[in-house]
Coordinates of C-alpha atoms in Angstrom, one line a residue:
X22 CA -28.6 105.9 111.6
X23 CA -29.1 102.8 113.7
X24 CA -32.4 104.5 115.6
X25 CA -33.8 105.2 111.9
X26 CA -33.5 101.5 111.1
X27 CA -34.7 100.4 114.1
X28 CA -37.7 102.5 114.4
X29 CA -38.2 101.7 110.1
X30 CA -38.1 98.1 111.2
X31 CA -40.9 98.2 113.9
X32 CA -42.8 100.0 110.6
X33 CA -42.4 103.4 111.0
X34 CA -44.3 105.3 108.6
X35 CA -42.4 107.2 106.1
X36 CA -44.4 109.1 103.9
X37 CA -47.7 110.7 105.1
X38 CA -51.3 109.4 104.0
X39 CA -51.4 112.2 101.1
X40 CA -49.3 112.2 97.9
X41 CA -46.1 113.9 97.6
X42 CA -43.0 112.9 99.2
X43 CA -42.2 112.5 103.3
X44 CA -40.5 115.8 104.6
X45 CA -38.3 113.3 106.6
X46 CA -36.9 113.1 102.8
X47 CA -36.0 117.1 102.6
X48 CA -34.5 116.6 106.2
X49 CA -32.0 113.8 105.6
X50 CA -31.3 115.8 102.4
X51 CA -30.8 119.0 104.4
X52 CA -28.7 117.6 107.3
X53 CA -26.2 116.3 104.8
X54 CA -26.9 112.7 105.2
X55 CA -27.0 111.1 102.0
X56 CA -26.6 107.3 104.1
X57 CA -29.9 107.9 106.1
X58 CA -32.0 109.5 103.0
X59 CA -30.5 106.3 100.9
X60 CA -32.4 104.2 103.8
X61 CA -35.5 106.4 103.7
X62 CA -36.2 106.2 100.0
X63 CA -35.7 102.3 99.9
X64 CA -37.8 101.8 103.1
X65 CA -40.8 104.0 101.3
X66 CA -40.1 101.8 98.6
X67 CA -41.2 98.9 100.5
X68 CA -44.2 100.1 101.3
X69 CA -45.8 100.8 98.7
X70 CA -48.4 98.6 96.8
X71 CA -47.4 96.3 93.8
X72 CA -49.6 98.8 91.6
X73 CA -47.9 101.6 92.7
X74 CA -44.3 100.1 92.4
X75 CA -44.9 98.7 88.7
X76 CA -46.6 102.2 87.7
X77 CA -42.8 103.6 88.5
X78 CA -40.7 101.5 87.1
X79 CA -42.6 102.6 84.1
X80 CA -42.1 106.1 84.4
X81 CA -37.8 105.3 84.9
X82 CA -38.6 102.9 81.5
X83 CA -37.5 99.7 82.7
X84 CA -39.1 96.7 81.9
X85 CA -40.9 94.4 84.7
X86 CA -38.8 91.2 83.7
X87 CA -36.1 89.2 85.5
X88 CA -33.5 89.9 83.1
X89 CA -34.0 93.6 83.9
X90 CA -34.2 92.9 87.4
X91 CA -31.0 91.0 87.5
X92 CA -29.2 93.8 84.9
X93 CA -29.9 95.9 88.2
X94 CA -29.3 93.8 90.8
X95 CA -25.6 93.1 89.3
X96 CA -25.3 96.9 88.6
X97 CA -25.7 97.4 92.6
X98 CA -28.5 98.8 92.0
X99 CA -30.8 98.8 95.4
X100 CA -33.6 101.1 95.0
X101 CA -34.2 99.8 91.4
X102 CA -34.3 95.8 92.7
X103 CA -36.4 96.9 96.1
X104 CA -39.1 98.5 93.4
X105 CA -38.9 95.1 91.6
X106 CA -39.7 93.2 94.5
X107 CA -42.5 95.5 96.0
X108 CA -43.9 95.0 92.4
X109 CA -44.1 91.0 93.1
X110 CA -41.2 89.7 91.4
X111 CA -40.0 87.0 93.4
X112 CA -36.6 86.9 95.6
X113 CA -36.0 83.5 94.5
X114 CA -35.5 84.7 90.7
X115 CA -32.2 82.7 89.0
X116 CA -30.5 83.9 86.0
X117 CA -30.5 81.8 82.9
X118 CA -27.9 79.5 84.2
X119 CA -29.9 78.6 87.1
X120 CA -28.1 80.9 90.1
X121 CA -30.3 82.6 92.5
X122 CA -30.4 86.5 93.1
X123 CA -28.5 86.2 96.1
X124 CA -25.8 84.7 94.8
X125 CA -25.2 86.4 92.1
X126 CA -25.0 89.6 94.5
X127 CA -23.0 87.4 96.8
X128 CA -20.9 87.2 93.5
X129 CA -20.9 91.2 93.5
X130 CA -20.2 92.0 96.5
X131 CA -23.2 93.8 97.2
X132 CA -24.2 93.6 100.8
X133 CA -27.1 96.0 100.8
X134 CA -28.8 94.2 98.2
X135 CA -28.3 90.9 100.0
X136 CA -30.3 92.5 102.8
X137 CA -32.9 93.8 100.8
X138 CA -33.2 90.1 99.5
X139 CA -33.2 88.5 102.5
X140 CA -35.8 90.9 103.9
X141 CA -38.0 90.4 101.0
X142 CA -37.8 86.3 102.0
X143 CA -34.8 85.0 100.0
X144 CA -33.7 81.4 100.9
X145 CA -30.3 81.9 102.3
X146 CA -29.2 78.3 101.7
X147 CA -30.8 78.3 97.8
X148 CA -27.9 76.4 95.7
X149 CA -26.9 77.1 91.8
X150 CA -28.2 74.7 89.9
X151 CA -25.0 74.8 87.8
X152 CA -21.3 75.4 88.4
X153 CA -20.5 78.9 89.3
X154 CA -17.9 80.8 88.1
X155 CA -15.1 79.5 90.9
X156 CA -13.9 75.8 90.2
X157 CA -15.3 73.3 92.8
X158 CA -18.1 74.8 93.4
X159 CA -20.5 73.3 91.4
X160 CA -24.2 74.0 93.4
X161 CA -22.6 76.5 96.0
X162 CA -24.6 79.1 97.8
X163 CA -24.4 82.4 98.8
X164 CA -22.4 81.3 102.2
X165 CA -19.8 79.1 99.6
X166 CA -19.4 82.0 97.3
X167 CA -18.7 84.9 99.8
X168 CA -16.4 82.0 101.9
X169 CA -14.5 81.4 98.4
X170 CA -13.8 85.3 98.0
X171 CA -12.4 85.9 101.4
X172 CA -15.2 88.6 102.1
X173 CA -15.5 88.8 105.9
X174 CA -18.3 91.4 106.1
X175 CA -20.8 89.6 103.8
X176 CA -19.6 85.9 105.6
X177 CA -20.9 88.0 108.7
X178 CA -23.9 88.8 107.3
X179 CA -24.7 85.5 105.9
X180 CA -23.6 84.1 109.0
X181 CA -26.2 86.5 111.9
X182 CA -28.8 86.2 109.1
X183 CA -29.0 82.2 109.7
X184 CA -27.2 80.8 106.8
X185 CA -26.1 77.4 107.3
X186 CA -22.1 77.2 108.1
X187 CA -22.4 73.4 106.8
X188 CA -24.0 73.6 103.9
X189 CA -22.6 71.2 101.0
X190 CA -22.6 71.7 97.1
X191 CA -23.2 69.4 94.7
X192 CA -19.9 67.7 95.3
X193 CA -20.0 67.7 99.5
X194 CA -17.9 70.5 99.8
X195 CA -18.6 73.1 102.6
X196 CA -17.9 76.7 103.1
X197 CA -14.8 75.7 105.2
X198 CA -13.2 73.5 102.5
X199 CA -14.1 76.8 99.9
X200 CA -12.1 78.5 102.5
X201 CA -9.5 76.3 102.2
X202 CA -9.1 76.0 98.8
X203 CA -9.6 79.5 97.6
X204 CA -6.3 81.7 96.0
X205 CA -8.2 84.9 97.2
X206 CA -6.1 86.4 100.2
X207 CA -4.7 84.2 102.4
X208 CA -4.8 86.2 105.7
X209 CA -8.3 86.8 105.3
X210 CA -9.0 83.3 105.2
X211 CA -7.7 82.3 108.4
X212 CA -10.4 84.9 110.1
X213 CA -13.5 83.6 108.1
X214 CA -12.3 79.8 109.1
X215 CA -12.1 81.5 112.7
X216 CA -15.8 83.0 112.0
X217 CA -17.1 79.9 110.2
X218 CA -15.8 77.3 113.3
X219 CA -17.3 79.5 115.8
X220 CA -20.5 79.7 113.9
X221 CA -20.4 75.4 114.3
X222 CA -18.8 74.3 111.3
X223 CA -17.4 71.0 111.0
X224 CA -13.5 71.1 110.2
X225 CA -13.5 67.6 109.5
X226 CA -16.7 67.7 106.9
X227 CA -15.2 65.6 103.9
X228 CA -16.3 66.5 100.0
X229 CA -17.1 63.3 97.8
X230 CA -13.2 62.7 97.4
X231 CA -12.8 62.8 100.9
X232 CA -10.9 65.9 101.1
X233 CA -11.2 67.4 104.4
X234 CA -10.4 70.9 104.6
X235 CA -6.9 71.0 106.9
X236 CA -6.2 68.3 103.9
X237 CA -7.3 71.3 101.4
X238 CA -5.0 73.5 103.0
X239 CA -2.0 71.9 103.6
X240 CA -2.0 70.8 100.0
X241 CA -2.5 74.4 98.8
X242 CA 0.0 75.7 101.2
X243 CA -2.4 77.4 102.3
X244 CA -0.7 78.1 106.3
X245 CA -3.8 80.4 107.7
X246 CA -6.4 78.1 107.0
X247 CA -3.8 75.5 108.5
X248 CA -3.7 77.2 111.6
X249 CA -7.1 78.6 112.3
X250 CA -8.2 74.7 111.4
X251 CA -5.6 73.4 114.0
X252 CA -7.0 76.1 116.5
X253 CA -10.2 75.2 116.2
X254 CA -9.2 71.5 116.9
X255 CA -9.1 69.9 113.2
X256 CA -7.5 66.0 113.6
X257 CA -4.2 66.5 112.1
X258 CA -4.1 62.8 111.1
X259 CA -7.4 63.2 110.1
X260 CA -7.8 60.7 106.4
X261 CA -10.4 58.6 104.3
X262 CA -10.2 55.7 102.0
X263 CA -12.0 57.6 99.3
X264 CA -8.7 59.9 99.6
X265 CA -5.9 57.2 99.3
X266 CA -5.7 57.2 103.1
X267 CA -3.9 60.3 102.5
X268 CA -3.3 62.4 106.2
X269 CA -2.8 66.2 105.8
X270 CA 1.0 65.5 106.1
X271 CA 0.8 64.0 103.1
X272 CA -0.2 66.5 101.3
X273 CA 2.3 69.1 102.7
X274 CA 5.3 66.7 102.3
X275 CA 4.2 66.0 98.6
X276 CA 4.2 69.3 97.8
X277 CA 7.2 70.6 99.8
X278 CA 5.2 72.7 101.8
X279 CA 7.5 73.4 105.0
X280 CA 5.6 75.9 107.0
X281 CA 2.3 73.7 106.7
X282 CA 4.2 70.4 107.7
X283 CA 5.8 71.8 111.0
X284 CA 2.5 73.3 112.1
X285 CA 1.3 69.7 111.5
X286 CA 4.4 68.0 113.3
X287 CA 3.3 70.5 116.0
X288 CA 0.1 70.1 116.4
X289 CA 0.4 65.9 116.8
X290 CA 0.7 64.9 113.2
X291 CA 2.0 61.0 113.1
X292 CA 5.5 61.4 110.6
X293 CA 4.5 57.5 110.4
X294 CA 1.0 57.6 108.8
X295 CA 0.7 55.8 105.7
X296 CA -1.6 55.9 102.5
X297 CA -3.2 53.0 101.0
X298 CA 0.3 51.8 99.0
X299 CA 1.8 52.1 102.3
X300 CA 3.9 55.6 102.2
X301 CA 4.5 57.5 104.8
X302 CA 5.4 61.4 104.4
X303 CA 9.1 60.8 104.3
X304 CA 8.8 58.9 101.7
X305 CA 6.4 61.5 99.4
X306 CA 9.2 64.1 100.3
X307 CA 12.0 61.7 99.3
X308 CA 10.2 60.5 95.7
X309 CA 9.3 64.1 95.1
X310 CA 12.7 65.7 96.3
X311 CA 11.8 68.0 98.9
X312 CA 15.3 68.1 100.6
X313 CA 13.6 70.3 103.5
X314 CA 10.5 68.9 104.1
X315 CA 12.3 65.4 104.6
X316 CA 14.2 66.8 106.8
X317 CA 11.6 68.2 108.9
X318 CA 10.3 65.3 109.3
X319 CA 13.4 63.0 109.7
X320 CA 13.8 65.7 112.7
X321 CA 10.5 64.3 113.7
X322 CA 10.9 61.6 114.5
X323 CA 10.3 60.3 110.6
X324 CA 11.7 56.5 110.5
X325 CA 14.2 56.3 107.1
X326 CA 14.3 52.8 107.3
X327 CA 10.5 52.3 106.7
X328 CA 9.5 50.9 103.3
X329 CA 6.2 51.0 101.3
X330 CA 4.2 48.3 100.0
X331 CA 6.6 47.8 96.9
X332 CA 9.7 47.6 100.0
X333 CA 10.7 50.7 98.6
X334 CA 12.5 52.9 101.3
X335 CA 13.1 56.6 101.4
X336 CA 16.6 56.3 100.4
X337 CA 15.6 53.9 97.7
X338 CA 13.3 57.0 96.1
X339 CA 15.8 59.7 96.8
X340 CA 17.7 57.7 94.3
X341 CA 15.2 56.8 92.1
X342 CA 14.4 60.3 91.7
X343 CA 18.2 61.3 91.5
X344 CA 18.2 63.3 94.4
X345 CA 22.1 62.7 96.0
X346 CA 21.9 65.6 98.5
X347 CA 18.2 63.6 99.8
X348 CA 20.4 60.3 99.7
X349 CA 23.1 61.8 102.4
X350 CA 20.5 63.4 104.8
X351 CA 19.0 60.1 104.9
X352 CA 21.8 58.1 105.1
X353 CA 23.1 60.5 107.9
X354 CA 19.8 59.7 109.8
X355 CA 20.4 56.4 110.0
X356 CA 18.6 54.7 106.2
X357 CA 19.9 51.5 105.4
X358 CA 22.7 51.7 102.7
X359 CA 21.6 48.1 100.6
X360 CA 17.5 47.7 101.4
X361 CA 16.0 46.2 98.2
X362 CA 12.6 46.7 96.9
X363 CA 10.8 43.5 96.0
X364 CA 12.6 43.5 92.7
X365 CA 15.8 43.2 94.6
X366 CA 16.9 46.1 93.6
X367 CA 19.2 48.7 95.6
X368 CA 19.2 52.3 96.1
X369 CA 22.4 52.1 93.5
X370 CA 20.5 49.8 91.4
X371 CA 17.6 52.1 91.0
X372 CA 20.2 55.3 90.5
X373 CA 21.6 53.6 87.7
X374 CA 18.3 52.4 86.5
X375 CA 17.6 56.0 86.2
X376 CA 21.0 57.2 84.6
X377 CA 21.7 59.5 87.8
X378 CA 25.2 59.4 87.5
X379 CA 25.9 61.8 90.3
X380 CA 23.8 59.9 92.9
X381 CA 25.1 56.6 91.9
X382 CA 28.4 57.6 92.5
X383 CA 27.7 59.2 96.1
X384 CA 25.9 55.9 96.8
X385 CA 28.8 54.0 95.6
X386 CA 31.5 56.2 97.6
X387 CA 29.0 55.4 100.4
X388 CA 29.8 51.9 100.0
X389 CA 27.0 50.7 97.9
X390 CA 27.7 46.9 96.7
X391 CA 28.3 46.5 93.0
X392 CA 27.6 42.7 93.3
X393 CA 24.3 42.7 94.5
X394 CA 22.0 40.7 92.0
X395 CA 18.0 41.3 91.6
X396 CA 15.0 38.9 91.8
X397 CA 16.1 38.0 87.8
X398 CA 19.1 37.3 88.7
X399 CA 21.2 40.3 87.3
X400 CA 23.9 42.4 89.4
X401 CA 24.5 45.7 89.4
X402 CA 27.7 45.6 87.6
X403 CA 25.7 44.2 84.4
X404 CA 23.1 47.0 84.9
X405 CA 26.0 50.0 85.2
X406 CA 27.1 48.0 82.0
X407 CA 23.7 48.5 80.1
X408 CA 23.6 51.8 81.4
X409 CA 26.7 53.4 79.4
X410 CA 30.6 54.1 80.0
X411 CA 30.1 56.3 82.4
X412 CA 28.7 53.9 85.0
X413 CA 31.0 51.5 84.0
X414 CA 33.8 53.5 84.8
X415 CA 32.3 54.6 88.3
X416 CA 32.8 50.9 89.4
X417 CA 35.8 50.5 87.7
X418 CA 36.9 53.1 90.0
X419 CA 35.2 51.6 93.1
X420 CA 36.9 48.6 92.3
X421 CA 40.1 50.1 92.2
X422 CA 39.5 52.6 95.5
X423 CA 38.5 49.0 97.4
X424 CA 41.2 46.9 96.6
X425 CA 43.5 49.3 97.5
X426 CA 41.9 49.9 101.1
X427 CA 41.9 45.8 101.4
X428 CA 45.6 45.7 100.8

């Protein structure tokens, strides 16, 4: 098969100078080789005159038009769109939406048609003129598309045919951050990252929002794109202002993504990187609740007494949030008990704030002061007491518990 192609290449004659068909076409046939006569008939088909290749789609009734020649091309149809082309229609047609032939087969899945295309002078880098089909993808091309649907063998093709491994859409975003972002099949994603670095693709190549692609993937939790971006040396505290100054740690902590933030941690992501309001990933975990990620990173060396811009610490968003279980692991790693934000108010303060009754009263067993009184002047007795009863009777029973230790 390989020899045929070859030797069809170098323009080997297949049909003799009379009419009637090449016996090379009764041999294939014969030999039980339905691959290699496939090859023959669309090879003859290429070398026949535009006269000759209009006169027969004539005789099968199909129209010379690129609506019919698209109908085909989607149907999978090689020999029909080869006779098309021999007839002059160009390779560069687009549908009605404004999306070239070889992304729409790109779209199909049809490899053999993406050859015959390419043969037949296709630009392998042409863009849609409008979105496609798959969100973010607005002006992607044939490399985008085929990256987006995890299919290796076409990404191959693409790839040894010449097709640009940094090509950008209309919003900046390359193959590898399609990659990244796609739902299609995880596993295959990692090897077409693998295929796409070694091809030279930039892995820190940001879209107009800044997004680079290890950002992409650690917020989809997407851990083979993760890796294969690590491997092929993606900055783990890789960020951009157009992207809050987010790092890809921030992204997996936000989201709870465990597996993604240790492969981070271990590849030399900085658990005290912080975003433009001055969070670190501790603090994204804590606000969010993600009891393991914040863990993970306390055991990373994550700081709990950091606070943000608004001197809001860890702690102070576990409780926020209402998250009691968040509030011991950090306490337990060292967070300070009474840290005020720049309201002056306390971890307990913003538990009752919040009407977590459970977390205020493990903050309170933890020795959270009651008196402790806010830029306006207010303590947090008075807000347990706008709060409701039960509040009221947790410090009623704080007060008690002390007094009786003091004795």
């Amino acid at each position: 098969h390989e020899a045929i192609h070859l030797l069809l290449e170098a323009g080997a004659e297949i049909a003799p100078q009379e009419s009637g068909a090449s016996p090379l076409f009764h041999v294939a046939e014969q030999a039980g080789h339905p691959d290699i006569l496939e090859l023959l008939r669309e090879s003859e088909l290429k070398q026949i005159s535009h006269a000759q290749a209009r006169q027969r789609l004539q005789t099968l009734g199909i129209a010379f038009t690129p609506a019919d020649f698209l109908a085909h091309l989607a149907a999978g149809e090689n020999e029909i769109v080869t006779l098309f082309l021999s007839a002059g229609l160009s390779p560069e047609t687009t549908d009605s939406t404004g999306r070239p032939a070889i992304l729409l087969a790109v779209e199909r899945g049809h490899a053999r048609i993406i050859r015959t295309l390419l043969e037949a002078g296709a630009n392998i880098d042409a863009a849609a003129k409008t979105r496609t089909h798959i969100p973010g993808l607005s002006g992607a091309t044939a490399l985008h598309e085929t990256t987006a649907q995890g299919n290796l063998e076409i990404l191959t093709l693409l790839l040894e045919a010449g097709a640009n491994p940094n090509t950008q859409n209309a919003e900046l975003s390359t193959p590898l951050l399609a990659a990244a972002n796609s739902q299609n099949p995880r596993e295959a994603h990692g090897a077409i990252i693998r295929l796409l670095l070694q091809a030279g693709a930039d892995p820190e190549m940001p879209d107009l929002r800044g997004t680079s692609p290890l950002m992409a993937a650690a917020a989809n939790n997407h851990l083979p794109a993760v890796r294969a971006l690590l491997k092929g040396e993606a900055n783990p505290n890789n960020t951009s202002p157009k992207a809050k100054s987010w790092t890809p740690s921030h992204y997996a902590a936000h989201k709870g993504h465990t597996k993604v933030l240790r492969a981070l941690l271990k590849a030399g992501a900085n658990p005290a990187a912080v975003e433009h309001q001055g969070f670190d990933a501790l603090m994204l975990a804590a606000q969010q609740g993600h009891y393991a990620a914040a863990r993970i990173l306390l055991e990373n060396g994550a700081n709990p007494k950091a606070a943000n811009h608004a001197q809001e610490t860890a702690l102070f968003l576990a409780a926020q949030a209402g998250n009691a279980r968040l509030c011991e692991i950090l306490l337990a790693h060292g967070a300070t008990l009474e840290a005020p934000d720049l309201k002056g108010h306390t971890p307990l303060a913003a538990a009752i704030l919040e009407s977590s009754l459970e977390t205020a009263q493990f903050l309170s067993n933890a020795g959270a002061d009651w008196l402790m009184v806010d830029t306006y002047g207010v303590d947090i007795h008075t807000l347990a007491s706008q709060a409701g009863e039960p509040f009221e009777q947790i410090y009623a029973a704080t007060l008690a518990l002390r007094e009786l230790e003091n004795q």
